Coordinates of C-alpha atoms and ligand atoms in Angstrom, one line a residue:
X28 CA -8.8 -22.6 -7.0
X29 CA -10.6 -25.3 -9.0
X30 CA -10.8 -25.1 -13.0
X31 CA -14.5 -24.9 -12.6
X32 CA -14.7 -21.2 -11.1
X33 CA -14.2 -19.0 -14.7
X34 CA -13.1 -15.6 -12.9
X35 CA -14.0 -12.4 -15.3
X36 CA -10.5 -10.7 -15.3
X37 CA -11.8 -7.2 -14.7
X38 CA -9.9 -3.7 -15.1
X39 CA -11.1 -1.3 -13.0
X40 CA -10.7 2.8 -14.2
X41 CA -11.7 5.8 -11.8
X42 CA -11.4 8.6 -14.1
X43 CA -11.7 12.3 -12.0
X44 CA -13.8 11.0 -9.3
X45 CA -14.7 13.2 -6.9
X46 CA -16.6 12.8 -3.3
X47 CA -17.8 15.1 -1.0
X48 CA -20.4 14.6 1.8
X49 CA -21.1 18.0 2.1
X50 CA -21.4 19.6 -1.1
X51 CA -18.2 21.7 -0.6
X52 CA -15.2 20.0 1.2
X53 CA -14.1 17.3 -1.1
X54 CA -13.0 14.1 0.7
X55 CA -11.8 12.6 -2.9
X56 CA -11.1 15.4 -5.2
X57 CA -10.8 14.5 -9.1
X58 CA -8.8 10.7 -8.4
X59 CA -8.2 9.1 -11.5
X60 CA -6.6 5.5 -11.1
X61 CA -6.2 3.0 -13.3
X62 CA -6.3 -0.9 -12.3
X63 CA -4.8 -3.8 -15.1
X64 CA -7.0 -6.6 -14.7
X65 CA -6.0 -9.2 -12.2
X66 CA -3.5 -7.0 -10.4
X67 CA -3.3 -5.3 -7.2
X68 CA -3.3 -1.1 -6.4
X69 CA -2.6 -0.6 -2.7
X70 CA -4.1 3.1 -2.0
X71 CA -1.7 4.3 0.3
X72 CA -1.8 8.2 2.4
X73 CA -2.2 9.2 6.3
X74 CA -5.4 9.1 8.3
X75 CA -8.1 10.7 6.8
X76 CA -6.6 11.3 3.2
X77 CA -9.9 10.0 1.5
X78 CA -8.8 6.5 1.1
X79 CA -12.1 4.8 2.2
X80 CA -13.9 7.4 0.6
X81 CA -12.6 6.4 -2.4
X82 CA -12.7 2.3 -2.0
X83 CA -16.8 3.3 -1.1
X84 CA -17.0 5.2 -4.1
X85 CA -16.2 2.0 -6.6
X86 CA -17.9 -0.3 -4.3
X87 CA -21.1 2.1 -5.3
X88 CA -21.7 2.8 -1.6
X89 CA -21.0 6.6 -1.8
X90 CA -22.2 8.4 -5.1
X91 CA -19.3 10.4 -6.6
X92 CA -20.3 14.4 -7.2
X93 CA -18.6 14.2 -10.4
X94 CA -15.9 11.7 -13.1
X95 CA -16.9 8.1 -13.4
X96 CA -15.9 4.6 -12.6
X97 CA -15.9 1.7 -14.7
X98 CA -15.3 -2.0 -13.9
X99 CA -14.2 -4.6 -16.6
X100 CA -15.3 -2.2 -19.0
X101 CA -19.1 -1.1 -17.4
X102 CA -19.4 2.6 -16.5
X103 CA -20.9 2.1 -13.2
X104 CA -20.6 5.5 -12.0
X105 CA -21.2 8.4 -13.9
X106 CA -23.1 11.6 -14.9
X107 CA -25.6 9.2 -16.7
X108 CA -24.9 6.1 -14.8
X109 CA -25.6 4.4 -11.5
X110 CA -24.9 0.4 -11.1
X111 CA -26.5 -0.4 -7.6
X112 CA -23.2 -1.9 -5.2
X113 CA -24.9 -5.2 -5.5
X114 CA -25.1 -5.7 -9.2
X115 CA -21.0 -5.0 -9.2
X116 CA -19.8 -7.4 -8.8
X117 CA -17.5 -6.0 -6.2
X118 CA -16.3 -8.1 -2.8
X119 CA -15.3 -6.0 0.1
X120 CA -12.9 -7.4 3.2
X121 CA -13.1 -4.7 6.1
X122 CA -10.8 -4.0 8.9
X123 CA -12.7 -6.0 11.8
X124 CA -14.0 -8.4 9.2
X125 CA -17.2 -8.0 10.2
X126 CA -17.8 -11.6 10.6
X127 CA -21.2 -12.9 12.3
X128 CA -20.6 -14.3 15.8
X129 CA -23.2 -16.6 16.4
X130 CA -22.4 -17.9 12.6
X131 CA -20.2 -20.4 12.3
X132 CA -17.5 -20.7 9.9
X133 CA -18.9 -22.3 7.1
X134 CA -22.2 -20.5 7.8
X135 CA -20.3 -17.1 7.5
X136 CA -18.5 -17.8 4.2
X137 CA -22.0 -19.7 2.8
X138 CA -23.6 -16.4 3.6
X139 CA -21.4 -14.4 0.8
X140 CA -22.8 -16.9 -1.9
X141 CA -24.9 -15.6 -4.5
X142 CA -28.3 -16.3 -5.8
X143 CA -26.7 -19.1 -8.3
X144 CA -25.0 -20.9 -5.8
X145 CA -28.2 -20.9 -3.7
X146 CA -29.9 -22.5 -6.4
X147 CA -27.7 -24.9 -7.0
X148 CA -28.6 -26.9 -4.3
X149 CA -27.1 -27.7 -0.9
X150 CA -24.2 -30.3 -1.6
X151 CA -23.1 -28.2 -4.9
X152 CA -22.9 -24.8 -2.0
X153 CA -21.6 -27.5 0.5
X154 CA -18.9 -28.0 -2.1
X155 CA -18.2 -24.4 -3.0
X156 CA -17.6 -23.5 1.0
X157 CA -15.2 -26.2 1.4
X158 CA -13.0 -25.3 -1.5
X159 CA -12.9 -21.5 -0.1
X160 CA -12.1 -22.8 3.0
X161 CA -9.7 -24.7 1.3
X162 CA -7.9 -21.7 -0.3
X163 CA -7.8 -19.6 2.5
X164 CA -6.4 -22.5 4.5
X165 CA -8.6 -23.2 7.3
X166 CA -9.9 -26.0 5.8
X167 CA -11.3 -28.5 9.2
X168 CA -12.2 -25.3 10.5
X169 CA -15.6 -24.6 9.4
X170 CA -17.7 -25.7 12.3
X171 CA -16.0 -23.5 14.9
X172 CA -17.3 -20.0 16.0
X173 CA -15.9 -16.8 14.4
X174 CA -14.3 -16.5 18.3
X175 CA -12.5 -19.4 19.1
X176 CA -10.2 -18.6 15.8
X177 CA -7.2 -16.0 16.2
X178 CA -7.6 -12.8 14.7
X179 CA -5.5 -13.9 11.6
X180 CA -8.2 -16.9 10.8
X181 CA -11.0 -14.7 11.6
X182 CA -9.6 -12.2 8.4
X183 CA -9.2 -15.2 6.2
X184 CA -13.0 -16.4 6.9
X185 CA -13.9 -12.8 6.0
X186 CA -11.7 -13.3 2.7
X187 CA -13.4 -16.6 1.8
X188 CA -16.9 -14.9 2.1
X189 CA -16.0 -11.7 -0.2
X190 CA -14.4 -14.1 -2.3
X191 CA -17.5 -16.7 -2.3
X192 CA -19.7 -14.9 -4.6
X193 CA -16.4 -14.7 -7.4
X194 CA -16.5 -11.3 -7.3
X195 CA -14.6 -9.5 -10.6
X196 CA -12.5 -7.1 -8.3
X197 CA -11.9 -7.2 -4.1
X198 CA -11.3 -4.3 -2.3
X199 CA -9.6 -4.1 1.0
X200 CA -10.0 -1.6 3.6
X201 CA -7.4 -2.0 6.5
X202 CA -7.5 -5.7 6.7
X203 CA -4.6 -6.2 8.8
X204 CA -4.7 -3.2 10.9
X205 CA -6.6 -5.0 13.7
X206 CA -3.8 -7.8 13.9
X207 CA -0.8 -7.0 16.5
X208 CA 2.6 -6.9 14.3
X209 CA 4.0 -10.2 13.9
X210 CA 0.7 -11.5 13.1
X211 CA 0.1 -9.1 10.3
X212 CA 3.6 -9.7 8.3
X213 CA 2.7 -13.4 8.1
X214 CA -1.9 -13.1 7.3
X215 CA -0.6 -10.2 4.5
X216 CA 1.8 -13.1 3.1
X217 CA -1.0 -15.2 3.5
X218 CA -3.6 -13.2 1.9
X219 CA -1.0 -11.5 -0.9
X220 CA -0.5 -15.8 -2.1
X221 CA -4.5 -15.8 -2.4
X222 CA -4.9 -13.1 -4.2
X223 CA -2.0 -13.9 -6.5
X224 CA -3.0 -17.5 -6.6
X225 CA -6.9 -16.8 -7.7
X226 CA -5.8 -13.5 -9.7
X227 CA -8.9 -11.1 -9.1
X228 CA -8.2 -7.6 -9.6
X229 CA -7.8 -6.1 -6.3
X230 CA -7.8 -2.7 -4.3
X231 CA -5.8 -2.4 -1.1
X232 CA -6.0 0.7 1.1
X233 CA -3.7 1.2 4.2
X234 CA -1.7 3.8 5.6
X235 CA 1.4 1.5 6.0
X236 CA 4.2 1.5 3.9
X237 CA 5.4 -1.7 4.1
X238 CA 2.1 -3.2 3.3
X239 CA 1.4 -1.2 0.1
X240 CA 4.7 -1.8 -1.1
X241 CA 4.6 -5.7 -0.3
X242 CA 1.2 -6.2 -1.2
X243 CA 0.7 -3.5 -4.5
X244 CA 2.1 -4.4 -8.2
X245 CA 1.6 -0.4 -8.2
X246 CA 1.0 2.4 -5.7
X247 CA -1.2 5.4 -5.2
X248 CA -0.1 7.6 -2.9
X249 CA -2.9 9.9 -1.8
X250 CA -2.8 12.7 0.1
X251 CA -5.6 15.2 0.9
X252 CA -8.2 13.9 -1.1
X253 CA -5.5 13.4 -4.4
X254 CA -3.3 11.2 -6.2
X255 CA 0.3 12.5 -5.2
X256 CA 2.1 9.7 -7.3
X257 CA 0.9 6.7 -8.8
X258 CA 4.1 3.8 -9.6
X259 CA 5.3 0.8 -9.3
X260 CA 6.9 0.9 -5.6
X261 CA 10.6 0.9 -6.4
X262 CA 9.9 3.7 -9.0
X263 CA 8.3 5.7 -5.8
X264 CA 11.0 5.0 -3.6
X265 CA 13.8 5.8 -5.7
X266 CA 12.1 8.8 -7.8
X267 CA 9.3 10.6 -5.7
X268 CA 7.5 13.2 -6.8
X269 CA 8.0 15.6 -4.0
X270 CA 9.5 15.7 -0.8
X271 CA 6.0 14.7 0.8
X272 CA 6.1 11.7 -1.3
X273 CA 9.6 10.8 -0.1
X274 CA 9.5 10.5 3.3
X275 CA 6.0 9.0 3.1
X276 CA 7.3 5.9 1.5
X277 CA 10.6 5.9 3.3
X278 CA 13.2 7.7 5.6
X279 CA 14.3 10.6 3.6
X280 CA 17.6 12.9 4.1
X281 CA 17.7 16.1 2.1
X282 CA 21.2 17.0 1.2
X283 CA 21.9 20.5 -0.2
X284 CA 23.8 20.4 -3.4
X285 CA 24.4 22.7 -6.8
X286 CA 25.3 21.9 -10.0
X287 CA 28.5 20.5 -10.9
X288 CA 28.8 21.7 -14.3
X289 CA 28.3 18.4 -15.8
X290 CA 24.5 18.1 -17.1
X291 CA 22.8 15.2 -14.4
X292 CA 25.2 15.3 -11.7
X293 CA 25.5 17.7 -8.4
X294 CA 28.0 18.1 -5.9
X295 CA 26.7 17.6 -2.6
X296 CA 28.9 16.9 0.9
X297 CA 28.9 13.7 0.1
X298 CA 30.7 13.7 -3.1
X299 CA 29.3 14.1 -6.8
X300 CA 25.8 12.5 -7.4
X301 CA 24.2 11.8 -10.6
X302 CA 20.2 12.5 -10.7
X303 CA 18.2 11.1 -12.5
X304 CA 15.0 11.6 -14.5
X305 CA 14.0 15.7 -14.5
X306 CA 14.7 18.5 -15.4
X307 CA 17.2 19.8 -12.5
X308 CA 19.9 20.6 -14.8
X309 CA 18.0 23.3 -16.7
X310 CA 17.1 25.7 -13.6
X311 CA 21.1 25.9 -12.0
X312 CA 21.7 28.3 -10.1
X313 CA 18.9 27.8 -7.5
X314 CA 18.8 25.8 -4.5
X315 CA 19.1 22.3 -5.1
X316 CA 18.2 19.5 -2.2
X317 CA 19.2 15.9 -3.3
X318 CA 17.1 12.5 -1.7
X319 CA 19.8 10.5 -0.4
X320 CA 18.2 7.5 1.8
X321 CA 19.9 6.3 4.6
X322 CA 21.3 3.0 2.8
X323 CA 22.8 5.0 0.6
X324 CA 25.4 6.5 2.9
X325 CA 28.3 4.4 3.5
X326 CA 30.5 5.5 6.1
X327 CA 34.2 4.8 6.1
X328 CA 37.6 5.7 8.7
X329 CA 37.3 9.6 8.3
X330 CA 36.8 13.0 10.1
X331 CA 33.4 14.7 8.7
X332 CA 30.7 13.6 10.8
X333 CA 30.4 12.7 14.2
X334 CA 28.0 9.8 15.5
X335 CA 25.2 10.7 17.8
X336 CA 23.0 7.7 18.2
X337 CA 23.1 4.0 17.0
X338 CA 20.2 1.7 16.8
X339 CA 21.2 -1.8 16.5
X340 CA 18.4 -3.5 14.7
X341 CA 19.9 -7.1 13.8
X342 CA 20.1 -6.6 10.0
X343 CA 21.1 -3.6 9.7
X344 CA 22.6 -0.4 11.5
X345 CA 21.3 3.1 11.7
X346 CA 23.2 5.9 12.8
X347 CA 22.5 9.7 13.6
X348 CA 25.1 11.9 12.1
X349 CA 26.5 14.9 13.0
X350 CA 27.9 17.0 10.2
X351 CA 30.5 19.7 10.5
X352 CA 27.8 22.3 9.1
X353 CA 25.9 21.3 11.7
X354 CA 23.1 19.5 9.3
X355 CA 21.8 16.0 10.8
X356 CA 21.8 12.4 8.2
X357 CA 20.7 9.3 9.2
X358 CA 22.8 6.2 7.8
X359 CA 22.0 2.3 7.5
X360 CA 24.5 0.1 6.8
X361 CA 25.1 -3.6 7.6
X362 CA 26.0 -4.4 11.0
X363 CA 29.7 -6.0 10.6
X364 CA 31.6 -2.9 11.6
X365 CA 29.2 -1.8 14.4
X366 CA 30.6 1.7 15.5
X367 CA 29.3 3.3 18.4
X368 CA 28.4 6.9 19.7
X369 CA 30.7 9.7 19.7
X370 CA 33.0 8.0 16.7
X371 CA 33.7 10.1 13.8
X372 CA 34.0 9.3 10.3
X373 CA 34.1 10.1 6.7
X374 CA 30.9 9.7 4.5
X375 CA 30.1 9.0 1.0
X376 CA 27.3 9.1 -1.3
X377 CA 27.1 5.2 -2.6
X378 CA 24.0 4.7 -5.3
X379 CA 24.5 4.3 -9.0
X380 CA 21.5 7.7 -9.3
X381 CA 19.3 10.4 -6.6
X382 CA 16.5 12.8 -7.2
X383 CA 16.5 16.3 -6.4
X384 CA 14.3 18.5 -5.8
X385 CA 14.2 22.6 -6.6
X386 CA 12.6 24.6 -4.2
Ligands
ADP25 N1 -19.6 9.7 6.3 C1 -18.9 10.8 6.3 N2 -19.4 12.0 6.6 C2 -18.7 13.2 6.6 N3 -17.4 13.2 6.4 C3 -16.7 12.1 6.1 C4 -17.4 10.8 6.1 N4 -16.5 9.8 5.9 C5 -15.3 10.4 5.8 N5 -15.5 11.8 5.9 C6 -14.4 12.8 5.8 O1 -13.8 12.6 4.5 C7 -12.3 12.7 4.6 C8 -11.7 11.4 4.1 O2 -12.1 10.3 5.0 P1 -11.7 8.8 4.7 O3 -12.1 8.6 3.3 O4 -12.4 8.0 5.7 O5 -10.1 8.8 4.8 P2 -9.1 7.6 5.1 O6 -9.8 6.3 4.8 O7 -8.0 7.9 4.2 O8 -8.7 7.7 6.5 C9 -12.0 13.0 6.1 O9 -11.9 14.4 6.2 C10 -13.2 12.5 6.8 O10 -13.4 13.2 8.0
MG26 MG1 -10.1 4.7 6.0

């Protein structure tokens, strides 16, 4: 964006937050979150987890029944503090983008300017809608109807009017979850380079995966109302906190193991695997299940498993296994030697570290 826009780099920290909209069932229930100025949190967790409730909560559209919030610094939320939503400095983007029909374009985004822009005069907001335009590509575009754009172009509009005001932090609620698949991998690209590109401190909630991941510098993963794990997204796919955690970020395989006598390693049926990062080592002795992901199970010429299903996916493999012991794994592994149903063969445990877990 041009020079002439100074953003406010702004952190934001929620610190026990809790929301209920009854007084007793607590939709959010004592989140604390902590945002580095111009990065991006995705808020990640199933359906009804508290996710919105949350992103309402710093907006200042829900008051919180207890903790506080504060952006670049401000306590906006607290026992002794209440900033009204529109004094902020917050910029929402909504799952249907909300964008007015019989508005055009331009009209739309001009609508999202503030009171300083409207009294700069009309060729200095003129100015200001172009170059948001501009940065959300689409610029030509401004004198269309919200309706003859595609569902992609209608999100971006909806970006360039949070963004017109030059908010200090931009939540996101859903964005792409309206858009059919294809679309959404390539508007989430889109939108991830505009966000990067103008560097305002953002907050992403969704329920996918693959867009918290792509989209987040760092993770929350919520479930029922609470922070389960909050991480950068390799460190929650390789070191979960739970089980839960686990096969909400990825496909997870359990694989029963006990100590091997030397301190950070366990034998499991697929050969010896070193753990990493807790305390499993301490508590021997008891059962022991190890995370082994389906990329890391090679499978080689061999007798210990049979295959029951194969789904050819182009760049990779994944297999159903049948173990003698009669536990199920699922494998992926790159598609060169394609084997098919009903083949057996030998597998192997092939990562440099796992996590276990002690029930
Ligand atoms: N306006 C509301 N009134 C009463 N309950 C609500 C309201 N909004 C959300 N809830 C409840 O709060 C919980 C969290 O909802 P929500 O924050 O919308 O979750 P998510 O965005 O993760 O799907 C759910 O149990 C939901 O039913
Ligand atoms: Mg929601």
């Amino acid at each position: 964006m041009s020079s002439s826009v100074q953003r406010e780099l702004a952190t934001v920290e929620v610190e026990g937050v809790s929301v209920s909209y009854d007084g007793a069932a607590r939709a959010v229930d004592d989140v604390s979150v902590s945002v580095a100025a111009g990065s991006i949190v995705s808020l990640l967790g199933p359906s009804g987890c508290g996710k919105t409730s949350l992103l309402r909560a710093i907006a200042g559209l829900e008051r919180p029944m207890g903790g506080s919030i504060s952006i670049g610094g401000r306590v906006v939320s607290g026992p002794a503090a209440w900033v009204k939503p529109e004094h902020r400095s917050v910029g929402m983007v909504f799952q249907d983008g909300a964008l007015f029909p019989h508005l055009t374009v331009a009209q739309n985004v001009e609508f999202g300017l503030n009171a300083s822009h409207i009294k700069a005069g009309r060729s200095e907001r003129a100015n200001r809608v172009g170059e948001l335009l501009e940065l959300v590509d689409l610029a030509g575009l401004g004198a269309r109807l919200p309706e003859t754009l595609s569902g992609g172009q209608q999100q971006r509009v909806a970006l360039a009017r949070s963004l017109a005001p030059n908010p200090s932090v931009l939540l996101l609620d859903e964005p792409f979850s309206a858009l059919d698949a294809g679309l959404r991998i390539h508007v989430r690209a889109e939108v991830a380079r505009i966000l990067r590109e103008i560097g305002v401190t953002s907050i992403f909630v969704t329920h996918d995966q693959d867009e918290a991941f792509v989209l987040g510098d760092q993770v929350a993963v919520m479930r029922d109302g609470r922070v389960e794990q909050f991480g950068a997204p390799d460190e929650l796919y390789r070191t979960p906190v739970s089980k839960w955690v686990a096969r909400f970020v990825g496909e997870a395989n359990f694989v029963p193991g006990r100590p091997s006598g030397e301190v950070g390693r366990v034998d499991t049926t697929l050969g010896s695997v070193a753990i990493s990062g807790n305390a499993l080592t301490e508590r021997s002795g008891e059962s022991i299940d190890v995370l082994v992901r389906p990329e890391q199970v090679t499978l080689s010429a061999g007798d210990t498993a049979e295959i029951t299903a194969v789904e050819y996916y182009g760049h990779d493999v994944r297999y159903e296994l049948l173990l003698a012991d009669g536990t199920t794994l699922s494998a992926r592994t790159h598609p060169d030697v394609l084997r098919q149903r009903g083949d057996r063969v030998a597998i192997a445990f092939d990562g440099s570290t796992s996590t276990a877990f002690v029930d």
